[in-house]
Amino acid sequence: MRILGIETSCDETAAAVVESHSNSSNRGTILSNIVQTQLEIHAEYGGVVPELASRAHISNVSSVVQAALDQAKIKPADLDGIAVTTGPGLIGGLLVGVATAKGLALATKKPLIGVHHMEGHLMSPFLDNNSANDCSVGFPFVALLVSGGHTLLLHARGFGDYVLLGQTKDDAVGEAFDKGARMLGLEYPGGPAIAKLAQNGNNAAIRFPRILLDKKLFDFSFSGLKTSLRTHLIKNPPAELNPQSMSDIAASYQEAIAETLTIKAINACHHTNCKNLLVAGGVGANRRLRELLIKSAGRDIQVTFPAMDVCTDNGAMIALAGLRRLESGQSDSWDLNARARWPLTQLASVA
Ligand code: KG4
Ligand code: ZN
């Protein structure tokens, strides 16, 4: 099966074609993967402006879809289905993607499959492009999904069968990176900017708070950490700091986040008796987080990440989640609609 995946839930207009693996139900091979970022549009505002995002999606989505089909050397008529992110995300962007997918499905008479954005991220480690990634993990596993809009700790018992162990009570972890970066005078997105500045920093220079670390608490909270950074910067204004001190702050801030995520994810594995931990979403690209998780997991727990090029938003992960649903007989009717909010635990499970 070959599926086109369309992703427009935030600030990337993305489309990809993914083919099912003959020997594994979860994996898929990337035939094309086109991501057109809107970074330049939003950079001056320090975050995504929803109205501008929708307008950019509508301008770009057709050429991005065409480029994905061209790169995969496939005609629309040869697709087996059209998958699209229907939520959660920015409603204007989602509507552009859903309308585009409906038009294509109508013209080609192919099945239409609405995909939950975070289920897309969850499937991203199972993508390969015939080279590096060889994910052999099977359900059940613990999933740590960390992005700009979500911080979720799940017991993934099967595809579509997710038990929520914990989520953030305030900011998503990607937001904690983005807002922290803004306070430090760094560009958007803040995660990569903080990670870069942290490279030469001492991560033990400042002890920022690690919150809700009780073994049985799987919820997250990052607002206290953010306040603590603000308080530190009021006492130590960036304009008066040398580059080394700035790097130390970035490294210490990143360390507090990475350590919190690591402790909770490993605790969740013990709690559920799972030997596999899967980490996905934009923040999953953070190298220090990867390092700490692998170190803490030791030999008992195997940690799996997506390849770097499918960690942040992309159409391939949406195509793969759609493919998995279509293979099990699920597709959507013409009344498929965009959903700004959509709890992952409401998804239908798939045998
Ligand atoms: O999954 P994603 O591309 O979009 C959403 O679904 O939100 O995640 C974007 C988030 C942003 O907050 C960005 O700052 C963060 O992922 N991010 C990172 C890194 N790369 C992206 N955070 C920490 N370290 C990184 N290397
Ligand atoms: Zn995302």
Coordinates of C-alpha atoms and ligand atoms in Angstrom, one line a residue:
M1 CA 0.0 0.0 0.0
R2 CA 1.1 3.5 -0.7
I3 CA -0.4 6.4 1.2
L4 CA 0.0 10.2 0.8
G5 CA 0.2 12.0 4.2
I6 CA -0.6 15.7 4.6
E7 CA 0.3 17.7 7.7
T8 CA -0.6 21.3 8.3
S9 CA -1.4 21.5 12.0
C10 CA 1.2 24.1 13.0
D11 CA 3.9 25.9 11.1
E12 CA 5.1 23.2 8.6
T13 CA 3.3 22.5 5.4
A14 CA 4.3 18.9 4.8
A15 CA 3.4 16.0 2.5
A16 CA 4.9 12.6 2.0
V17 CA 4.3 9.2 0.4
V18 CA 4.9 6.1 2.5
E19 CA 4.8 2.5 1.5
S20 CA 3.9 -0.4 3.8
H21 CA 6.6 -3.0 4.7
S22 CA 5.9 -6.5 3.5
N23 CA 7.4 -8.1 6.7
S24 CA 6.2 -5.8 9.5
S25 CA 2.8 -4.4 10.3
N26 CA 4.1 -1.2 12.0
R27 CA 6.9 -0.1 9.7
G28 CA 6.7 1.9 6.6
T29 CA 9.2 3.0 4.0
I30 CA 9.5 6.7 3.0
L31 CA 9.2 7.2 -0.7
S32 CA 9.1 11.0 -0.4
N33 CA 9.1 13.5 2.4
I34 CA 8.6 17.3 1.7
V35 CA 8.5 19.8 4.5
Q36 CA 8.1 23.5 3.8
T37 CA 8.8 25.4 7.0
Q38 CA 7.2 28.8 7.8
L39 CA 10.0 29.7 10.2
E40 CA 10.9 32.9 8.4
I41 CA 7.3 34.1 8.5
H42 CA 6.9 33.6 12.3
A43 CA 10.5 34.4 13.4
E44 CA 9.9 38.1 14.0
Y45 CA 7.0 37.4 16.3
G46 CA 8.9 34.8 18.5
G47 CA 6.2 32.2 17.9
V48 CA 3.6 30.9 15.5
V49 CA 0.9 33.4 14.4
P50 CA -2.1 31.2 13.6
E51 CA -3.6 33.5 10.9
L52 CA -0.3 33.8 9.1
A53 CA 0.2 30.0 9.4
S54 CA -3.2 29.3 7.7
R55 CA -2.4 31.7 4.9
A56 CA 1.0 30.2 4.2
H57 CA -0.5 26.7 4.3
I58 CA -3.1 27.6 1.7
S59 CA -0.4 29.2 -0.6
N60 CA 2.0 26.2 -0.3
V61 CA 0.0 23.0 0.2
S62 CA -0.6 22.2 -3.5
S63 CA 3.0 22.6 -4.5
V64 CA 4.2 20.6 -1.4
V65 CA 1.7 17.7 -2.3
Q66 CA 2.9 17.8 -5.9
A67 CA 6.5 17.8 -4.9
A68 CA 5.8 14.7 -2.6
L69 CA 4.2 12.9 -5.5
D70 CA 7.0 13.8 -7.9
Q71 CA 9.7 12.7 -5.5
A72 CA 7.9 9.4 -5.0
K73 CA 7.5 9.1 -8.7
I74 CA 3.8 8.3 -8.2
K75 CA 0.6 9.5 -9.7
P76 CA -2.4 10.3 -7.5
A77 CA -4.3 7.5 -9.2
D78 CA -1.7 5.0 -8.0
L79 CA -2.1 5.9 -4.3
D80 CA -4.1 3.6 -2.0
G81 CA -5.3 6.4 0.3
I82 CA -5.0 9.9 1.4
A83 CA -4.2 10.5 5.1
V84 CA -4.4 13.9 6.7
T85 CA -3.9 15.4 10.2
T86 CA -7.3 16.3 11.5
G87 CA -6.2 17.4 14.9
P88 CA -5.2 18.5 17.4
G89 CA -3.6 21.8 16.3
L90 CA -4.3 25.3 14.9
I91 CA -7.8 25.1 13.4
G92 CA -7.0 27.3 10.3
G93 CA -4.1 25.1 9.3
L94 CA -6.0 21.9 9.9
L95 CA -8.9 23.1 7.7
V96 CA -6.5 23.7 4.8
G97 CA -5.1 20.2 5.1
V98 CA -8.4 18.5 5.5
A99 CA -9.9 20.4 2.5
T100 CA -6.9 19.5 0.4
A101 CA -7.1 15.8 1.3
K102 CA -10.9 15.8 0.6
G103 CA -10.3 17.3 -2.8
L104 CA -7.7 14.7 -3.7
A105 CA -9.8 11.8 -2.3
L106 CA -12.8 13.0 -4.2
A107 CA -10.8 13.3 -7.5
T108 CA -9.1 10.0 -7.2
K109 CA -11.9 8.1 -5.5
K110 CA -9.4 6.8 -2.9
P111 CA -10.1 6.4 0.9
L112 CA -9.7 9.4 3.1
I113 CA -8.1 8.8 6.6
G114 CA -8.1 11.4 9.3
V115 CA -5.0 11.1 11.6
H116 CA -4.4 12.3 15.1
H117 CA -1.2 14.4 15.0
M118 CA 0.3 12.7 18.1
E119 CA -0.4 9.2 16.8
G120 CA 1.6 10.3 13.8
H121 CA 4.5 11.3 16.1
L122 CA 4.1 7.9 17.9
M123 CA 4.5 6.1 14.6
S124 CA 7.6 8.2 13.5
P125 CA 10.2 5.8 14.9
F126 CA 8.8 3.1 12.6
L127 CA 9.6 5.0 9.5
D128 CA 12.6 4.1 7.4
N129 CA 14.1 5.2 4.1
N130 CA 15.8 1.9 3.4
S131 CA 18.8 3.0 5.4
A132 CA 19.4 3.9 9.0
N133 CA 16.4 3.3 11.1
D134 CA 15.4 -0.2 11.9
C135 CA 12.8 -0.1 14.6
S136 CA 11.8 -3.5 15.7
V137 CA 9.8 -2.4 18.8
G138 CA 6.4 -3.9 19.1
F139 CA 3.4 -3.1 21.4
P140 CA 3.1 -2.7 24.3
F141 CA 5.5 0.0 25.2
V142 CA 5.7 3.3 27.1
A143 CA 5.6 6.4 24.9
L144 CA 6.9 9.8 25.8
L145 CA 5.5 12.2 23.3
V146 CA 7.1 15.6 23.6
S147 CA 6.3 18.5 21.2
G148 CA 5.5 22.2 21.1
G149 CA 1.8 21.5 22.0
H150 CA 2.0 18.3 24.1
T151 CA 3.8 16.5 26.8
L152 CA 2.3 13.0 27.1
L153 CA 3.3 9.9 28.9
L154 CA 1.4 6.9 27.6
H155 CA 1.1 3.2 28.1
A156 CA 0.7 2.2 24.4
R157 CA -1.0 -1.3 24.7
G158 CA -1.7 -1.6 21.0
F159 CA -2.1 0.7 18.0
G160 CA -4.9 3.1 18.9
D161 CA -5.1 1.7 22.5
Y162 CA -3.4 4.3 24.7
V163 CA -3.7 4.6 28.4
L164 CA -2.7 8.1 29.6
L165 CA -0.2 8.0 32.4
G166 CA 0.5 11.7 32.6
Q167 CA 0.4 15.0 30.8
T168 CA 1.4 18.5 31.5
K169 CA -0.6 20.6 33.9
D170 CA 0.6 23.9 32.2
D171 CA 3.1 24.5 29.4
A172 CA 4.1 21.8 27.0
V173 CA 7.8 21.0 27.2
G174 CA 8.4 22.4 23.7
E175 CA 6.8 25.6 24.9
A176 CA 9.1 25.6 28.0
F177 CA 12.0 25.5 25.5
D178 CA 10.5 28.2 23.2
K179 CA 9.6 30.6 26.1
G180 CA 12.9 30.0 27.8
A181 CA 14.7 30.8 24.6
R182 CA 12.7 34.0 24.2
M183 CA 13.8 35.2 27.7
L184 CA 17.4 34.4 26.7
G185 CA 17.0 36.5 23.5
L186 CA 17.3 33.5 21.2
E187 CA 15.3 32.9 18.0
Y188 CA 12.2 30.6 17.5
P189 CA 12.0 27.6 17.7
G190 CA 13.7 27.7 21.1
G191 CA 14.6 24.0 21.5
P192 CA 17.3 23.9 18.9
A193 CA 18.5 27.4 19.9
I194 CA 18.9 26.5 23.6
A195 CA 20.5 23.1 22.6
K196 CA 23.1 25.0 20.5
L197 CA 23.9 27.6 23.2
A198 CA 24.1 24.8 25.8
Q199 CA 26.8 23.0 23.9
N200 CA 29.6 24.8 25.7
G201 CA 27.8 25.3 28.9
N202 CA 28.1 23.8 32.4
N203 CA 24.8 22.0 33.0
A204 CA 25.4 22.1 36.8
A205 CA 26.0 25.8 37.0
I206 CA 22.5 26.7 38.1
R207 CA 20.1 24.3 39.9
F208 CA 16.8 25.0 38.2
P209 CA 13.8 23.2 39.8
R210 CA 12.7 19.7 38.8
I211 CA 9.0 19.5 39.6
L212 CA 6.6 16.6 40.4
L213 CA 9.3 14.0 40.7
D214 CA 7.4 11.7 43.1
K215 CA 7.6 8.2 41.7
K216 CA 3.9 7.7 41.3
L217 CA 3.2 11.1 39.7
F218 CA 3.4 11.1 35.9
D219 CA 2.0 14.5 35.2
F220 CA 4.4 17.3 34.3
S221 CA 4.6 21.0 35.2
F222 CA 7.0 23.5 33.5
S223 CA 5.7 26.8 34.6
G224 CA 7.8 26.9 37.8
L225 CA 10.9 26.2 35.8
K226 CA 10.0 29.1 33.5
T227 CA 9.4 31.4 36.5
S228 CA 12.7 30.3 38.0
L229 CA 14.5 31.2 34.7
R230 CA 12.8 34.6 34.7
T231 CA 13.8 35.3 38.3
H232 CA 17.4 34.3 37.5
L233 CA 17.5 36.6 34.5
I234 CA 16.1 39.5 36.5
K235 CA 19.0 39.1 39.0
N236 CA 21.5 38.4 36.1
P237 CA 20.4 40.4 33.1
P238 CA 21.6 38.8 29.8
A239 CA 23.0 42.2 28.6
E240 CA 25.5 42.1 31.5
L241 CA 26.4 38.4 31.1
N242 CA 29.4 37.0 29.2
P243 CA 28.9 34.2 26.5
Q244 CA 30.0 31.5 28.9
S245 CA 27.4 32.5 31.6
M246 CA 24.7 32.5 28.9
S247 CA 25.8 29.0 27.8
D248 CA 25.7 27.9 31.5
I249 CA 22.2 29.1 31.9
A250 CA 21.0 27.4 28.7
A251 CA 22.8 24.1 29.6
S252 CA 21.3 24.2 33.2
Y253 CA 17.8 24.9 31.9
Q254 CA 18.0 22.2 29.3
E255 CA 19.3 19.8 32.0
A256 CA 16.4 20.5 34.3
I257 CA 14.0 19.6 31.4
A258 CA 15.9 16.6 30.2
E259 CA 16.3 15.2 33.7
T260 CA 12.6 15.6 34.5
L261 CA 11.5 13.9 31.3
T262 CA 14.0 11.1 31.9
I263 CA 13.0 10.3 35.5
K264 CA 9.3 10.2 34.7
A265 CA 9.7 8.1 31.6
I266 CA 11.8 5.6 33.3
N267 CA 9.5 5.5 36.3
A268 CA 6.6 4.9 33.9
C269 CA 8.4 1.9 32.4
H270 CA 8.9 0.4 35.9
H271 CA 5.3 1.2 36.8
T272 CA 3.9 -0.6 33.7
N273 CA 6.5 -3.3 33.6
C274 CA 7.5 -2.3 30.1
K275 CA 10.9 -3.0 28.7
N276 CA 10.5 -0.6 25.8
L277 CA 10.4 3.1 25.8
L278 CA 9.6 5.1 22.7
V279 CA 10.3 8.8 22.5
A280 CA 8.9 11.0 19.8
G281 CA 7.9 14.6 18.9
G282 CA 10.1 17.7 18.2
V283 CA 11.7 17.7 21.6
G284 CA 12.8 14.1 21.0
A285 CA 15.4 15.6 18.7
N286 CA 17.2 17.0 21.8
R287 CA 20.6 15.3 22.1
R288 CA 21.0 15.7 25.8
L289 CA 17.6 14.2 26.4
R290 CA 18.5 11.2 24.2
E291 CA 21.8 10.8 26.1
L292 CA 20.2 11.0 29.5
L293 CA 17.4 8.6 28.6
I294 CA 19.8 6.0 27.2
K295 CA 22.0 6.3 30.2
S296 CA 19.2 5.9 32.7
A297 CA 17.5 3.1 30.8
G298 CA 20.6 1.0 31.3
R299 CA 20.4 -2.6 30.0
D300 CA 16.9 -3.3 31.2
I301 CA 15.0 -0.8 29.0
Q302 CA 15.4 -0.3 25.3
V303 CA 14.9 3.3 24.2
T304 CA 13.8 4.0 20.7
F305 CA 13.7 7.4 18.9
P306 CA 12.7 8.5 15.4
A307 CA 15.4 9.3 12.9
M308 CA 16.3 13.0 13.3
D309 CA 14.6 14.0 10.0
V310 CA 11.2 12.8 11.1
C311 CA 11.4 14.0 14.7
T312 CA 9.7 17.3 14.1
D313 CA 6.4 17.7 12.1
N314 CA 6.3 15.9 8.8
G315 CA 3.8 14.2 6.4
A316 CA 5.5 10.8 6.5
M317 CA 4.4 10.1 10.1
I318 CA 0.9 11.0 9.2
A319 CA 1.0 8.7 6.1
L320 CA 2.3 5.8 8.2
A321 CA -0.4 6.2 10.9
G322 CA -3.0 6.5 8.2
L323 CA -1.6 3.4 6.4
R324 CA -1.9 1.4 9.6
R325 CA -5.5 2.4 10.1
L326 CA -6.4 1.8 6.4
E327 CA -4.8 -1.7 6.5
S328 CA -7.0 -2.6 9.4
G329 CA -10.1 -1.5 7.5
Q330 CA -10.6 2.0 8.9
S331 CA -11.3 5.1 6.8
D332 CA -13.4 8.3 7.1
S333 CA -16.5 9.5 5.5
W334 CA -17.0 12.9 3.7
D335 CA -18.0 14.5 7.0
L336 CA -14.5 14.3 8.3
N337 CA -13.7 17.5 10.0
A338 CA -10.8 19.3 11.7
R339 CA -10.5 19.2 15.5
A340 CA -8.5 21.7 17.4
R341 CA -8.7 19.6 20.5
W342 CA -8.8 15.8 20.4
P343 CA -7.7 13.6 23.3
L344 CA -5.5 10.8 22.1
T345 CA -7.3 8.3 24.4
Q346 CA -10.5 8.8 22.3
L347 CA -9.0 7.0 19.3
A348 CA -10.4 3.7 18.1
S349 CA -8.1 0.9 18.8
V350 CA -6.9 -1.4 15.9
A351 CA -6.4 -5.1 16.1
Ligands
KG4_1 O1 6.6 18.1 17.1 P1 6.9 19.5 16.7 O2 7.7 19.7 15.4 O3 5.6 20.3 16.5 C1 4.6 20.2 17.4 O4 3.8 19.2 17.2 O5 4.5 21.1 18.3 O6 7.7 20.1 17.9 C2 8.1 21.4 17.9 C3 8.8 21.7 19.2 C4 9.2 23.2 19.4 O7 8.8 23.6 20.7 C5 10.7 23.1 19.4 O8 11.4 24.1 20.1 C6 11.0 21.7 19.9 O9 10.0 20.9 19.3 N1 12.3 21.2 19.4 C7 13.4 20.9 20.3 C8 14.4 20.5 19.5 N2 14.0 20.6 18.2 C9 12.7 21.0 18.2 N3 13.4 21.0 21.6 C10 14.6 20.7 22.2 N4 15.7 20.3 21.5 C11 15.7 20.2 20.1 N5 16.8 19.8 19.5
ZN2 ZN 4.1 17.8 16.1

